[in-house]
Coordinates of C-alpha atoms and ligand atoms in Angstrom, one line a residue:
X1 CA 5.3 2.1 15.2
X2 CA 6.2 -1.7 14.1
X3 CA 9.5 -3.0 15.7
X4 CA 9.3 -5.6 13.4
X5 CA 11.1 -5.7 9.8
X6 CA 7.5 -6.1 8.1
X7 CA 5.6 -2.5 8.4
X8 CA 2.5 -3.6 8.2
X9 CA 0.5 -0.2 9.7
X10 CA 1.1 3.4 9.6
X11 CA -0.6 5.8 11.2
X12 CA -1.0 9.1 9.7
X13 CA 0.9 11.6 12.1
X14 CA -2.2 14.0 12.8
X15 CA -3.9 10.2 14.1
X16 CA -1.1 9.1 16.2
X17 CA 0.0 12.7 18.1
X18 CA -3.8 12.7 18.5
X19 CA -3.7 9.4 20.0
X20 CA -0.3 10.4 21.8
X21 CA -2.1 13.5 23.4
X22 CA -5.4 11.1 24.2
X23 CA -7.6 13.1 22.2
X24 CA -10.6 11.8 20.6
X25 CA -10.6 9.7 17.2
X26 CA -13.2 8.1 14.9
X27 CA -12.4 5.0 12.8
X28 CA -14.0 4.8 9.3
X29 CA -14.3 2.1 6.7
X30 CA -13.9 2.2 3.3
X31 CA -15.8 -0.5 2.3
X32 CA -18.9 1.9 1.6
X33 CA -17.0 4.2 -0.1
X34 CA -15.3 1.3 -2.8
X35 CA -18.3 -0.9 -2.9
X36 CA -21.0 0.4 -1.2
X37 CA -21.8 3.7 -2.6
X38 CA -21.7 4.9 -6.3
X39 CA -19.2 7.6 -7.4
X40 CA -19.2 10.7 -7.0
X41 CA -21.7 10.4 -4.3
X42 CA -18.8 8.0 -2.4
X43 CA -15.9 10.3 -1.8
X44 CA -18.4 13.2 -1.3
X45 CA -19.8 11.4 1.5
X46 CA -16.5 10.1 3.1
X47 CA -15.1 13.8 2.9
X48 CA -18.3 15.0 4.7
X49 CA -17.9 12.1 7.5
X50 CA -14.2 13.2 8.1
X51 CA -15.6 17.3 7.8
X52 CA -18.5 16.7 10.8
X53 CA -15.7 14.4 12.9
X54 CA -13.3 17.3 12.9
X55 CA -16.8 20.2 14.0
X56 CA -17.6 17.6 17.1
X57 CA -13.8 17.9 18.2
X58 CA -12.5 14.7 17.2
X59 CA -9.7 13.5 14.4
X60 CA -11.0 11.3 11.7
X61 CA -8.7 8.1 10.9
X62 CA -10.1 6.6 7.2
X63 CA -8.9 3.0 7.6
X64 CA -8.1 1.0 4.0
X65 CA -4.8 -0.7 3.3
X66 CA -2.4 -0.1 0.3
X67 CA -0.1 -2.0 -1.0
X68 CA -0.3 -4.5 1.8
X69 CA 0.0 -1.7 4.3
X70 CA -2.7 -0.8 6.9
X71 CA -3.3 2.8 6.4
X72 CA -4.9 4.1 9.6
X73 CA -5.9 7.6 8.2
X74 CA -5.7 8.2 4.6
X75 CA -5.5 11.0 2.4
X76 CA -8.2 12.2 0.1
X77 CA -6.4 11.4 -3.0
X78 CA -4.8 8.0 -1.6
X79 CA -9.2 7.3 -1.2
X80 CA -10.0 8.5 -4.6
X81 CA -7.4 5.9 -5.9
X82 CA -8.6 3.4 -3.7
X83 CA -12.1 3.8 -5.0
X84 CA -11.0 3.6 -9.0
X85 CA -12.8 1.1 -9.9
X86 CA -10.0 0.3 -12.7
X87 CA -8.1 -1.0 -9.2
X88 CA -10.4 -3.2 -8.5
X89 CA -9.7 -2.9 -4.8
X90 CA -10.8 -5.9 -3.0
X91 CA -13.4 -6.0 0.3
X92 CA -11.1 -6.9 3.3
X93 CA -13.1 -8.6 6.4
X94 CA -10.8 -9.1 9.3
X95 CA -9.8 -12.7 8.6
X96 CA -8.5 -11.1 5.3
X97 CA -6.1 -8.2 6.6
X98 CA -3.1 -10.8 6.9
X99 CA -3.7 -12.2 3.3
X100 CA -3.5 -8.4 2.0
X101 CA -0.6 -7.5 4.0
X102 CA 1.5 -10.8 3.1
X103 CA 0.3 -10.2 -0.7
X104 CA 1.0 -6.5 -0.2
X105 CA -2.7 -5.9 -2.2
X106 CA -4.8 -2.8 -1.5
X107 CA -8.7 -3.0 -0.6
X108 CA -11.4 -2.0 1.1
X109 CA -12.0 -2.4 5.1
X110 CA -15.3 -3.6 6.4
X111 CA -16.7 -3.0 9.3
X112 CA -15.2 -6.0 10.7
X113 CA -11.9 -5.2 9.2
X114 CA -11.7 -2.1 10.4
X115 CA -12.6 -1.9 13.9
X116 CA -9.8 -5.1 14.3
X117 CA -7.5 -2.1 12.9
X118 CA -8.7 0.3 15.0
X119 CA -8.4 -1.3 17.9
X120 CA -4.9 -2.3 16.8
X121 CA -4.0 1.3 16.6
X122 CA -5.9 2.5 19.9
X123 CA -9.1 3.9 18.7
X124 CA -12.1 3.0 20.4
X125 CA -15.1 4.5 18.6
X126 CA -15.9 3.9 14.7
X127 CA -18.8 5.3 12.3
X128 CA -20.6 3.7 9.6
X129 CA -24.1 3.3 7.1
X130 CA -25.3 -0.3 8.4
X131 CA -23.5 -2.7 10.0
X132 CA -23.3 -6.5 8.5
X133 CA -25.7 -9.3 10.1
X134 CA -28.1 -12.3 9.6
X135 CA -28.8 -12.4 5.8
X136 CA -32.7 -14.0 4.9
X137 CA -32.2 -17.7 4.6
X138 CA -29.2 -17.9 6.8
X139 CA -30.5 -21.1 8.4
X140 CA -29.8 -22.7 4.9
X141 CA -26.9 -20.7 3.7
X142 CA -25.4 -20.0 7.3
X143 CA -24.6 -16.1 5.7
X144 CA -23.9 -14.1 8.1
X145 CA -21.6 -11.0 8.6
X146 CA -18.6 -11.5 10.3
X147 CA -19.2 -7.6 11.7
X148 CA -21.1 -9.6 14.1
X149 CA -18.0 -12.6 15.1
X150 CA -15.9 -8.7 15.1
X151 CA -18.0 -7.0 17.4
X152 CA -18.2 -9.8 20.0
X153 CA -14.5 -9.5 20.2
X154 CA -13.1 -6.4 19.3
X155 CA -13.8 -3.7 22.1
X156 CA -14.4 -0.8 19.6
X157 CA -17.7 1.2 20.2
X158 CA -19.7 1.5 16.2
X159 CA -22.0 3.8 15.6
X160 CA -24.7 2.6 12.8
X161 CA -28.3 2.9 11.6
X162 CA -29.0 -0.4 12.7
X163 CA -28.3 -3.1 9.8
X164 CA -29.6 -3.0 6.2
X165 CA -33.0 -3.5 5.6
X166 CA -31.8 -6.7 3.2
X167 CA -31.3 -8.5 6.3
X168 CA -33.6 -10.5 8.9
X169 CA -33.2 -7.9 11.5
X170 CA -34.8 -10.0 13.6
X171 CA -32.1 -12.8 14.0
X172 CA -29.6 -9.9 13.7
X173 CA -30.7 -8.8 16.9
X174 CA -30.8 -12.4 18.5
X175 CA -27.1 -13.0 17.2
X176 CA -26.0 -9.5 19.3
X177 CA -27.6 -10.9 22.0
X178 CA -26.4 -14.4 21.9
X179 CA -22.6 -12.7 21.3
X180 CA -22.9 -10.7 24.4
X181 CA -22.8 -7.3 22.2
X182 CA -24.9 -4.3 23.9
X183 CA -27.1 -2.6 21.5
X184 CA -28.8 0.7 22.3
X185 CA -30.6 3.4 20.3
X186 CA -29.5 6.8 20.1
X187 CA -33.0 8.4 20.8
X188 CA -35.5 5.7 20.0
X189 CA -36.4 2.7 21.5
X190 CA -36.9 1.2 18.3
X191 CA -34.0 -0.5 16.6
X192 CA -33.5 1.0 13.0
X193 CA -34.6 0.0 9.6
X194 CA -31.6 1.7 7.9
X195 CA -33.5 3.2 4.8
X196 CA -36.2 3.6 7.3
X197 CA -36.0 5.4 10.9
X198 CA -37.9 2.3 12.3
X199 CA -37.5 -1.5 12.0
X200 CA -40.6 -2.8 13.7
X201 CA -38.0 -4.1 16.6
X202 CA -38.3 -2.9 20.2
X203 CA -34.5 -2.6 21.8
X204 CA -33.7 -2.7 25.5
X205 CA -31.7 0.4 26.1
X206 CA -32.2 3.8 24.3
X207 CA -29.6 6.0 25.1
X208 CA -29.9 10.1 24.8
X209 CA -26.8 11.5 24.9
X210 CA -23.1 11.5 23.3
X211 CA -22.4 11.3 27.7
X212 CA -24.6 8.5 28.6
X213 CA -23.4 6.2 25.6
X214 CA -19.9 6.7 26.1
X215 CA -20.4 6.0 30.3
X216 CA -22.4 3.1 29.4
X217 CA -19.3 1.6 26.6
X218 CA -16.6 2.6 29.4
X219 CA -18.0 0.5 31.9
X220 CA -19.1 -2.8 29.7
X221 CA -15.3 -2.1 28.9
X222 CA -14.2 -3.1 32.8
X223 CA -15.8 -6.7 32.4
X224 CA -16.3 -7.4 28.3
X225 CA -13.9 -7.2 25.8
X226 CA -17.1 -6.6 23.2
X227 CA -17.9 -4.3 21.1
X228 CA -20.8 -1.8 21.3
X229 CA -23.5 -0.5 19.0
X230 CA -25.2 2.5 19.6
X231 CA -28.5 2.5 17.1
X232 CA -28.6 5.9 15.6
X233 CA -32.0 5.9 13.1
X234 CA -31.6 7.9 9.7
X235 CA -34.0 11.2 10.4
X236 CA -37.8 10.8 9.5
X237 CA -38.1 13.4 7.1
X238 CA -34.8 11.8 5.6
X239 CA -35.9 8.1 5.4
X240 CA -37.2 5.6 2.3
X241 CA -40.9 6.1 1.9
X242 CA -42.2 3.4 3.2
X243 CA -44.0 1.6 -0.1
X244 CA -41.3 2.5 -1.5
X245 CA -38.6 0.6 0.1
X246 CA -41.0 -2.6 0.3
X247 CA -41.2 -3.1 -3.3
X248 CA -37.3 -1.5 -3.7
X249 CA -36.6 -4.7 -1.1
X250 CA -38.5 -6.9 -3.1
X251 CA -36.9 -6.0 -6.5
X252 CA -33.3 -6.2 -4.8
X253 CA -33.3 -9.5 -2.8
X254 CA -34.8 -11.1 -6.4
X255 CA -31.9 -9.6 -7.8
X256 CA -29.6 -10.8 -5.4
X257 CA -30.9 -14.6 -6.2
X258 CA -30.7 -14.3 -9.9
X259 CA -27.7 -12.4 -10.0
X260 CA -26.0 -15.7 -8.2
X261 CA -23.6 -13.4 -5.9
X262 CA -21.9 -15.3 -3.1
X263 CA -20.2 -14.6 -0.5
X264 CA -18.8 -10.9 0.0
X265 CA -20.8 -9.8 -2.8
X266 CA -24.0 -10.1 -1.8
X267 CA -24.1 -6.6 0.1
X268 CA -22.9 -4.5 -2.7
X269 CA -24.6 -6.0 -5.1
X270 CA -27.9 -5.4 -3.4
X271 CA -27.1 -1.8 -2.6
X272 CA -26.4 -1.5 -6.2
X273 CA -30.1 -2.8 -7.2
X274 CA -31.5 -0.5 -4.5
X275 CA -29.9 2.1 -6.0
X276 CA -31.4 1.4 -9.5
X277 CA -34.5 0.8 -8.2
X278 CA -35.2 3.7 -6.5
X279 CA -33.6 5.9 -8.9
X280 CA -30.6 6.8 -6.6
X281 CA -33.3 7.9 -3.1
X282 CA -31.9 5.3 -1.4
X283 CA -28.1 6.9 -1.9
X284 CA -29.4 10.0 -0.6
X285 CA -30.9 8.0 2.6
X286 CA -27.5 6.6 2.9
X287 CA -25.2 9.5 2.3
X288 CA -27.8 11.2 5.0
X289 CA -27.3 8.4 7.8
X290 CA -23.7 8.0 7.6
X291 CA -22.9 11.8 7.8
X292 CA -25.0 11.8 10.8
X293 CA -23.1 8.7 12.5
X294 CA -20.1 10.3 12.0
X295 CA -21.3 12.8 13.9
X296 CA -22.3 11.6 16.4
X297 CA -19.4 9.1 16.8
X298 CA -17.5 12.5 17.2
X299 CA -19.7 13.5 19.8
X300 CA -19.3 9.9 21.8
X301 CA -16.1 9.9 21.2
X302 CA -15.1 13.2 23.0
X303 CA -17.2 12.4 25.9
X304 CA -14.9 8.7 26.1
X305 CA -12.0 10.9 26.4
X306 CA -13.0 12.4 30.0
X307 CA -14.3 9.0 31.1
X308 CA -10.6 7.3 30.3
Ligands
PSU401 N1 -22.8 0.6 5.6 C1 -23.3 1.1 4.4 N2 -22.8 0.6 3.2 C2 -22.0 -0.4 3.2 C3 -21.5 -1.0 4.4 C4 -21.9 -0.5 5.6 O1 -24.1 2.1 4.5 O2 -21.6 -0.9 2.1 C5 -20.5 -2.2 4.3 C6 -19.7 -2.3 5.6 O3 -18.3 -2.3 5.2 C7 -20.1 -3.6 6.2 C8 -20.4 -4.4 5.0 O4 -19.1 -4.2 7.1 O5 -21.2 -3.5 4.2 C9 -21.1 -5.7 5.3 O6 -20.7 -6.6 4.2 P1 -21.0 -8.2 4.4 O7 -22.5 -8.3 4.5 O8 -20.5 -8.9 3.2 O9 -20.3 -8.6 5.7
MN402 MN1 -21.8 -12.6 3.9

């Protein structure tokens, strides 16, 4: 699809003739598959998220890059390769895609990274666990995801269980606001906790259907060129107990401090201690959260196709 001499995406045919025919497609990321969730739980999951995109009536497009290639769709094995940790695939944010493609490296999309992708190749609608935000402390530390920076400028519609609990949701939620990025629960009026169904935060606009969320992203589309988070919460007899997760948050942002990870390794290495901490229940809670975004991405993302 490149006119220029550097390929630097390929879209897998069944993506692009679905694309071609404008039927619907959902981006996902490979971050939480290389360095979000242990193996084998990891390509389990991301087989299950393409399986439930496919039974709403949609075409799954895995997003990662090889060998300084953008792969928009990628094969089960080229994922399990990926995800080896002998590879040691890097985490690609947006700002990163052009470093990976000039140094023809592999790695791991973020949310950020791939929705930029997506939206390169013409998909509108992505699925994920959590999305990146406002890390505790950020006033000092200024850590923040760039998901957020991506979101209020990359017209891609995400489907998430809000952001991970390791955050302050609160100035998560204030930083969607501030970047003009509409946020609504799928559901609830409540915005999620992740591990839990419910943060503790109220949300403007609840949204209870596949049809309302995707009329209410194709209109913002007309004036914004944002993103758009639809707030799907994990189900409650699925989610964290809630003493549980306190003390498993407690143990894990500790962990993070001693540990000294910076930068992009923060998130996985917190995961990784929540993991540990809660003797893999909080993998399950995951595993459960993003198969159901998925999901429902499908769902939204068939309705977006008789709206456009
Ligand atoms: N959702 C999950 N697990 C994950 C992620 C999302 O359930 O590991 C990843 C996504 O790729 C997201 C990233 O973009 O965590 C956020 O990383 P950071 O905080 O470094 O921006
Ligand atoms: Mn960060």
């Amino acid at each position: 699809m490149n006119s220029s001499p550097l390929i630097h995406v390929s879209v897998h045919d069944e993506v692009a003739t679905a694309l071609g025919e404008g039927r619907a497609v959902v981006a996902l990321e490979t971050t939480i598959v290389v360095h979000g969730l242990p193996a084998p739980q990891n390509l389990e999951v991301a087989a299950q998220c393409e399986a439930v995109i496919r039974e709403a009536g949609a075409v799954p497009a895995t997003i990662g890059v090889i060998d300084g290639v953008i792969r928009v769709g990628v094969d089960p094995s080229t994922l399990a390769d990926l995800a080896d940790p002998s590879r040691h695939s890097d985490k690609l944010s947006a700002r990163d895609l052009g470093f990976a493609i000039a140094a023809k490296s592999s790695g791991a999309t973020t949310v950020a990274g791939t929705i930029a992708a997506a939206h390169y190749a013409g998909i509108a609608v992505m699925a994920t666990g959590g999305l990146g935000g406002v890390h505790r402390g950020a006033s000092a530390t200024y850590d923040e995801s760039a998901d957020l920076t991506a979101l209020s400028r990359i017209p891609v519609l995400v489907v998430a269980s809000g952001v991970k609990s390791i955050l302050d949701i609160g100035a998560t939620l204030e930083r969607l606001d501030s970047l003009g990025v509409p946020v609504a629960g799928y559901r609830t009026s409540k915005f999620p906790g992740f591990y839990l169904a419910d943060s503790g935060f109220p949300l403007d606009w609840r949204v209870d259907s596949p049809a309302f969320a995707a009329a209410a992203f194709a209109a913002h589309r007309h004036w914004s060129s944002s993103g758009f988070l639809v707030a799907n919460p994990v189900g409650e007899d699925h989610q964290l107990d809630a003493t549980v997760h306190a003390h498993a948050l407690a143990a894990a942002l500790a962990y993070a401090h001693e540990s000294g990870a910076v930068g992009k390794e923060v998130t996985p290495a917190i995961l990784a201690e929540f993991a540990r901490f809660t003797g893999g229940a909080s993998v399950r809670v995951n595993r459960e959260l993003v198969i159901a975004n998925a999901a429902l991405a499908g769902q939204i993302a068939v309705e977006l196709t008789h709206l456009t």
